[in-house]
Coordinates of N, CA and C in Angstrom, one line a residue:
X1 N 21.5 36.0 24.0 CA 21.1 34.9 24.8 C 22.3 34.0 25.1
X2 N 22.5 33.7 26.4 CA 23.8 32.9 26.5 C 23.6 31.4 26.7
X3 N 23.6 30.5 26.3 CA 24.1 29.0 26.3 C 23.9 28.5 27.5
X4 N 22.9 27.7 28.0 CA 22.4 27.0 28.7 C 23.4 26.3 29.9
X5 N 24.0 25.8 30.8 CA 24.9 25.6 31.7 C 24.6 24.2 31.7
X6 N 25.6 23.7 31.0 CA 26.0 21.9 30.8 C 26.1 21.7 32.6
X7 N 25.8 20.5 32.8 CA 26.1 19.3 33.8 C 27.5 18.7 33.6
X8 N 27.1 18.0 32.3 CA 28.4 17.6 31.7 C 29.3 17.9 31.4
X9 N 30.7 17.9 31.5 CA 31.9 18.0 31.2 C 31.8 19.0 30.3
X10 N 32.5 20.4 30.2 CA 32.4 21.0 28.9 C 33.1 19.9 27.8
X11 N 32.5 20.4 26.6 CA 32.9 19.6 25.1 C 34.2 20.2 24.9
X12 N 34.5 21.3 24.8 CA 36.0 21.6 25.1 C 37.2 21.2 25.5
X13 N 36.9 21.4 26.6 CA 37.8 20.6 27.9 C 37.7 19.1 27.5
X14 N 36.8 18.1 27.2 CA 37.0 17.2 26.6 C 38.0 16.9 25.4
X15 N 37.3 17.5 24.5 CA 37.8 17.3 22.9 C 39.6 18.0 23.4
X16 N 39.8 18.9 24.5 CA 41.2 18.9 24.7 C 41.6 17.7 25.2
X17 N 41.5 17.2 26.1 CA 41.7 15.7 26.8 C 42.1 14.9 25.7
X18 N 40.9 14.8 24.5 CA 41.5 13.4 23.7 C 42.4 13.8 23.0
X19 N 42.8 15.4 22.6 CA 43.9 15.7 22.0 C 44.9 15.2 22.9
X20 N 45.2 15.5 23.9 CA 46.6 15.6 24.8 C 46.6 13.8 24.5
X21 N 45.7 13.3 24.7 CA 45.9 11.9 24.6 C 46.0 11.4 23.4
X22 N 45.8 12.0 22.1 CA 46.5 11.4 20.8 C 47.7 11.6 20.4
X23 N 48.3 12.6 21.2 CA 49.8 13.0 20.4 C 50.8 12.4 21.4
X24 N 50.0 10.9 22.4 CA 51.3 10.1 22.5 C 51.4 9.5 21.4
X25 N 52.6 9.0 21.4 CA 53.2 8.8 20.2 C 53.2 7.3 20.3
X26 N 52.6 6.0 21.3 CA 52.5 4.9 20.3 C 51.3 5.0 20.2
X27 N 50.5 5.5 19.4 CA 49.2 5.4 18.9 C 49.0 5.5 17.4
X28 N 48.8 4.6 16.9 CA 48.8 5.1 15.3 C 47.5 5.4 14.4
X29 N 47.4 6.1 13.7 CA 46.7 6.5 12.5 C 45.6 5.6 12.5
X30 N 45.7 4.6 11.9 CA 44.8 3.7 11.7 C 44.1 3.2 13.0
X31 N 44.9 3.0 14.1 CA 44.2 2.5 15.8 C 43.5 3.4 15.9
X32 N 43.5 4.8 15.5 CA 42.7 6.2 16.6 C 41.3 6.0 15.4
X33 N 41.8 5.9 14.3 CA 40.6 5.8 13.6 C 40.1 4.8 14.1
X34 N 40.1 3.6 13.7 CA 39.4 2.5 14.2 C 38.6 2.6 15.3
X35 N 39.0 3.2 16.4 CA 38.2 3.4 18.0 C 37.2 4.7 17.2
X36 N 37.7 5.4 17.1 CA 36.6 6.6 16.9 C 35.9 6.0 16.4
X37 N 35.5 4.8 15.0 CA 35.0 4.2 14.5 C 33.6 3.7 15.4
X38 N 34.5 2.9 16.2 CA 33.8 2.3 17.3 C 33.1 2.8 17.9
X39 N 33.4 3.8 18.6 CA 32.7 4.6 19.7 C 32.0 5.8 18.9
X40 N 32.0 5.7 17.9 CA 31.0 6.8 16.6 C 29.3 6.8 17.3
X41 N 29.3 5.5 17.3 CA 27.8 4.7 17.6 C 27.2 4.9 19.6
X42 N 26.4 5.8 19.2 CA 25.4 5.4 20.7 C 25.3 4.3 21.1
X43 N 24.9 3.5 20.7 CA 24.3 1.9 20.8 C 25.6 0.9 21.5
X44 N 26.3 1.5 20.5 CA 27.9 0.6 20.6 C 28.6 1.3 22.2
X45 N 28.3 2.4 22.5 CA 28.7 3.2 23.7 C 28.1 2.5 24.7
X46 N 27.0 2.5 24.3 CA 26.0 1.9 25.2 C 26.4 0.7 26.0
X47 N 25.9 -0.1 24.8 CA 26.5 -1.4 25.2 C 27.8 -1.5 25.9
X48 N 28.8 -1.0 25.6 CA 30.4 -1.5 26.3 C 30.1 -0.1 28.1
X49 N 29.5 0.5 27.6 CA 28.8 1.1 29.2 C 28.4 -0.3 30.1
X50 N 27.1 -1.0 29.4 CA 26.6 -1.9 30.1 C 27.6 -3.1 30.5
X51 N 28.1 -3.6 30.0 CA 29.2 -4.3 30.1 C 30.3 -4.0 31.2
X52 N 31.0 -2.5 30.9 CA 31.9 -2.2 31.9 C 30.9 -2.4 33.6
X53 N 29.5 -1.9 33.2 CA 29.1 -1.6 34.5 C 28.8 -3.2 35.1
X54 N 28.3 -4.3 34.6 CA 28.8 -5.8 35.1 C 29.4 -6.4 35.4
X55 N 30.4 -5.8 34.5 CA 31.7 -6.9 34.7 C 32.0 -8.0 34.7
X56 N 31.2 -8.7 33.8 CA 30.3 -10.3 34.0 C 30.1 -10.8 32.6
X57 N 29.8 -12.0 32.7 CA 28.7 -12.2 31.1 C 27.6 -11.7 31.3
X58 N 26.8 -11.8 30.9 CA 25.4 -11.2 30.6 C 24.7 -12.1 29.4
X59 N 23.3 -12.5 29.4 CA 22.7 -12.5 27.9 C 22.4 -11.5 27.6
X60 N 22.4 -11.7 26.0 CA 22.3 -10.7 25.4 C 20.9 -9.7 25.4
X61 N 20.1 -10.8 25.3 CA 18.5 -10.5 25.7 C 18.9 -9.5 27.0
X62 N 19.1 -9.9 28.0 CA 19.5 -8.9 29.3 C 20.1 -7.6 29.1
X63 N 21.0 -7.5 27.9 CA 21.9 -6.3 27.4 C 21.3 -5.6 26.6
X64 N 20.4 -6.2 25.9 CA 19.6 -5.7 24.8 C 18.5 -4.2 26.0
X65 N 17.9 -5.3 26.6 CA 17.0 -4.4 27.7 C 17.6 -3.4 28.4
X66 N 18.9 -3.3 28.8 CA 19.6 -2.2 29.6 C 19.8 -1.2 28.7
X67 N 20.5 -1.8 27.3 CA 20.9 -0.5 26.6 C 19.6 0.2 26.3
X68 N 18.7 -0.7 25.7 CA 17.1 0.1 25.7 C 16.7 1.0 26.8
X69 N 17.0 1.1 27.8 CA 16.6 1.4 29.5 C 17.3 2.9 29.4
X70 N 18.8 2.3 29.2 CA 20.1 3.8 29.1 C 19.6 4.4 27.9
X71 N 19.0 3.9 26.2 CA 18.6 5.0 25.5 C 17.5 6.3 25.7
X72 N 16.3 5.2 26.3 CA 15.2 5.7 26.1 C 15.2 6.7 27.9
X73 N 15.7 6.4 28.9 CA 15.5 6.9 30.1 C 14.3 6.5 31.2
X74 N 13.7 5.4 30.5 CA 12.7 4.9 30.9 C 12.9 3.5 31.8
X75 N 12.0 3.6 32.8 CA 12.2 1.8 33.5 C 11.4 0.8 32.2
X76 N 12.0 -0.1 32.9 CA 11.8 -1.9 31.5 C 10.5 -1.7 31.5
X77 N 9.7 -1.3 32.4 CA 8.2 -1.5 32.5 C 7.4 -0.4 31.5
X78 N 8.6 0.4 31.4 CA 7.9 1.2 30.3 C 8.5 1.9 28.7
X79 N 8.8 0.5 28.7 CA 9.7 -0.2 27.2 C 8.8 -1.0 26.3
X80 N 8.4 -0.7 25.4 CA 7.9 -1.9 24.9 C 8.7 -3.2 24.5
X81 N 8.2 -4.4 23.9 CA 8.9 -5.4 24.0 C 9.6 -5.5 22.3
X82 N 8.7 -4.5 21.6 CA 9.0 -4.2 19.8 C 10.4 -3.7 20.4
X83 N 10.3 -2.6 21.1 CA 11.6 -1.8 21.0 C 13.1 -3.1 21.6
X84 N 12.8 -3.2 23.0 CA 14.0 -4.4 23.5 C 14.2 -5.1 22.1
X85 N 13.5 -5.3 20.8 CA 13.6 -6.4 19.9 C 14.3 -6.1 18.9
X86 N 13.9 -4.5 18.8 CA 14.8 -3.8 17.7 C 16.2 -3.7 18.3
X87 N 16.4 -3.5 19.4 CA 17.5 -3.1 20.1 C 18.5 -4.5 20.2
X88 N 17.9 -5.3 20.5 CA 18.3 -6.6 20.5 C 18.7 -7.1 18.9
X89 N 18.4 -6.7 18.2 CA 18.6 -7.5 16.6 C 19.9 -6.2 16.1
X90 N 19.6 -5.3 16.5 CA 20.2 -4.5 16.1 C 22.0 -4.4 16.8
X91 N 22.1 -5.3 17.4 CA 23.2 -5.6 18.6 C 24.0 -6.6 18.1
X92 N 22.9 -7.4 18.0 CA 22.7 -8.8 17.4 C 24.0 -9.2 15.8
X93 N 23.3 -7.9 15.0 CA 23.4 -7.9 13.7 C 24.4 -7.5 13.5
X94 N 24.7 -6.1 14.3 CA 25.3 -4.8 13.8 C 26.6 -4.7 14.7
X95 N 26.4 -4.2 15.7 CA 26.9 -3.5 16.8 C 28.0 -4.9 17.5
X96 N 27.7 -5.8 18.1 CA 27.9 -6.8 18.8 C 29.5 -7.4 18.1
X97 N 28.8 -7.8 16.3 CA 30.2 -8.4 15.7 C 31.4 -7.3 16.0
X98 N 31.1 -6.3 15.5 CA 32.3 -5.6 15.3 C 33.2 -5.1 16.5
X99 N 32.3 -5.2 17.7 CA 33.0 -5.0 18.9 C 33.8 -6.5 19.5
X100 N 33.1 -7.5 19.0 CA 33.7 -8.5 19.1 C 35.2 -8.6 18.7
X101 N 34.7 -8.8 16.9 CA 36.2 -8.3 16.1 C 36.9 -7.5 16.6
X102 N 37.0 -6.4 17.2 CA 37.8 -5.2 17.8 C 38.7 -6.0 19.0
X103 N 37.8 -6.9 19.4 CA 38.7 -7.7 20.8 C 37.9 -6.9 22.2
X104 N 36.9 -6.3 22.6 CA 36.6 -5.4 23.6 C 35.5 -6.4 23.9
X105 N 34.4 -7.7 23.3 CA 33.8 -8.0 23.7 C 33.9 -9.5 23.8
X106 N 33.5 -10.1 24.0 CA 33.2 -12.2 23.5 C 31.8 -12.4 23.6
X107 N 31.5 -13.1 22.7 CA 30.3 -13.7 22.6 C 30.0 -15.1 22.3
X108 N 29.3 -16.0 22.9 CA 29.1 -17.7 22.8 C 27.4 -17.3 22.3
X109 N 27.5 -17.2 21.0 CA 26.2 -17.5 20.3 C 25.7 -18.8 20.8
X110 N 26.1 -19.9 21.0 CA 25.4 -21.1 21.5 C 23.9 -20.2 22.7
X111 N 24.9 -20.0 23.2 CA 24.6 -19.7 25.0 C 23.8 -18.2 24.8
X112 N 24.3 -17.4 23.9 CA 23.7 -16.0 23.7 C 24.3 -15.4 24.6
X113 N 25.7 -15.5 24.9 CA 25.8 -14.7 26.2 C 27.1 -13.6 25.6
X114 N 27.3 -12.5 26.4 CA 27.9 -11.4 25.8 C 29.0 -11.3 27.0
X115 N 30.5 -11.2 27.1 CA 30.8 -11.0 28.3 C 32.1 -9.7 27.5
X116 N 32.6 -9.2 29.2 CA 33.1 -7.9 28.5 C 34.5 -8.9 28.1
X117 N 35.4 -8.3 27.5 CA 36.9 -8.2 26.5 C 37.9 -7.4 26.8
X118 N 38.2 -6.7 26.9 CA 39.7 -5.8 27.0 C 38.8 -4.7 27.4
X119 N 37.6 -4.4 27.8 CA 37.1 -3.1 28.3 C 37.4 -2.1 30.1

């Protein structure tokens, strides 16, 4: 049985790409880790997806619902409002600080608004 015909990019040809692009030499150890860190996470993909695709601030509430949209493949209308909630706390909690800290995002908790950073 032969292996189904990706759309996507073969994973090869990829995973070569980020090789050619780690053995420039100012990249160090700890930076490559750190991003793979980062981009380990769906959610965290997600989000800085939604973001690049804006280009704007956003609230978060608003980001919360897109990344739910891009997980699930579904329109808003057929999202529940539990899920945007999990998705939203889980952004909120998790995902959001550490992209922050990284420098790729900003966030005005006053305001709740999320704008992109170095992305």
């Amino acid at each position: 049985m032969s292996p189904a015909p990706h759309s996507e990019p073969d994973r090869a040809e990829f995973v070569q790409a980020v090789l050619e692009w780690l053995d420039e030499p100012d990249a160090s150890a700890e930076a490559i880790d750190d991003a793979f860190a980062l981009l380990a996470d769906q959610r965290r993909r997600l989000l800085l997806r939604v973001m690049r695709t804006y280009g704007e601030e956003v609230t978060l509430p608003d980001a919360a619902e897109e990344v739910a949209i891009r997980e699930t493949g579904h329109s808003v209308t057929n999202i529940s409002a539990e899920r945007v909630t999990e998705v939203y706390l889980s952004l909120y909690h998790d995902h959001l600080p550490r992209l922050v800290d990284a420098g790729l995002l900003a966030y005005d908790q006053e305001r709740d608004l999320v704008a992109p950073g170095d992305i």
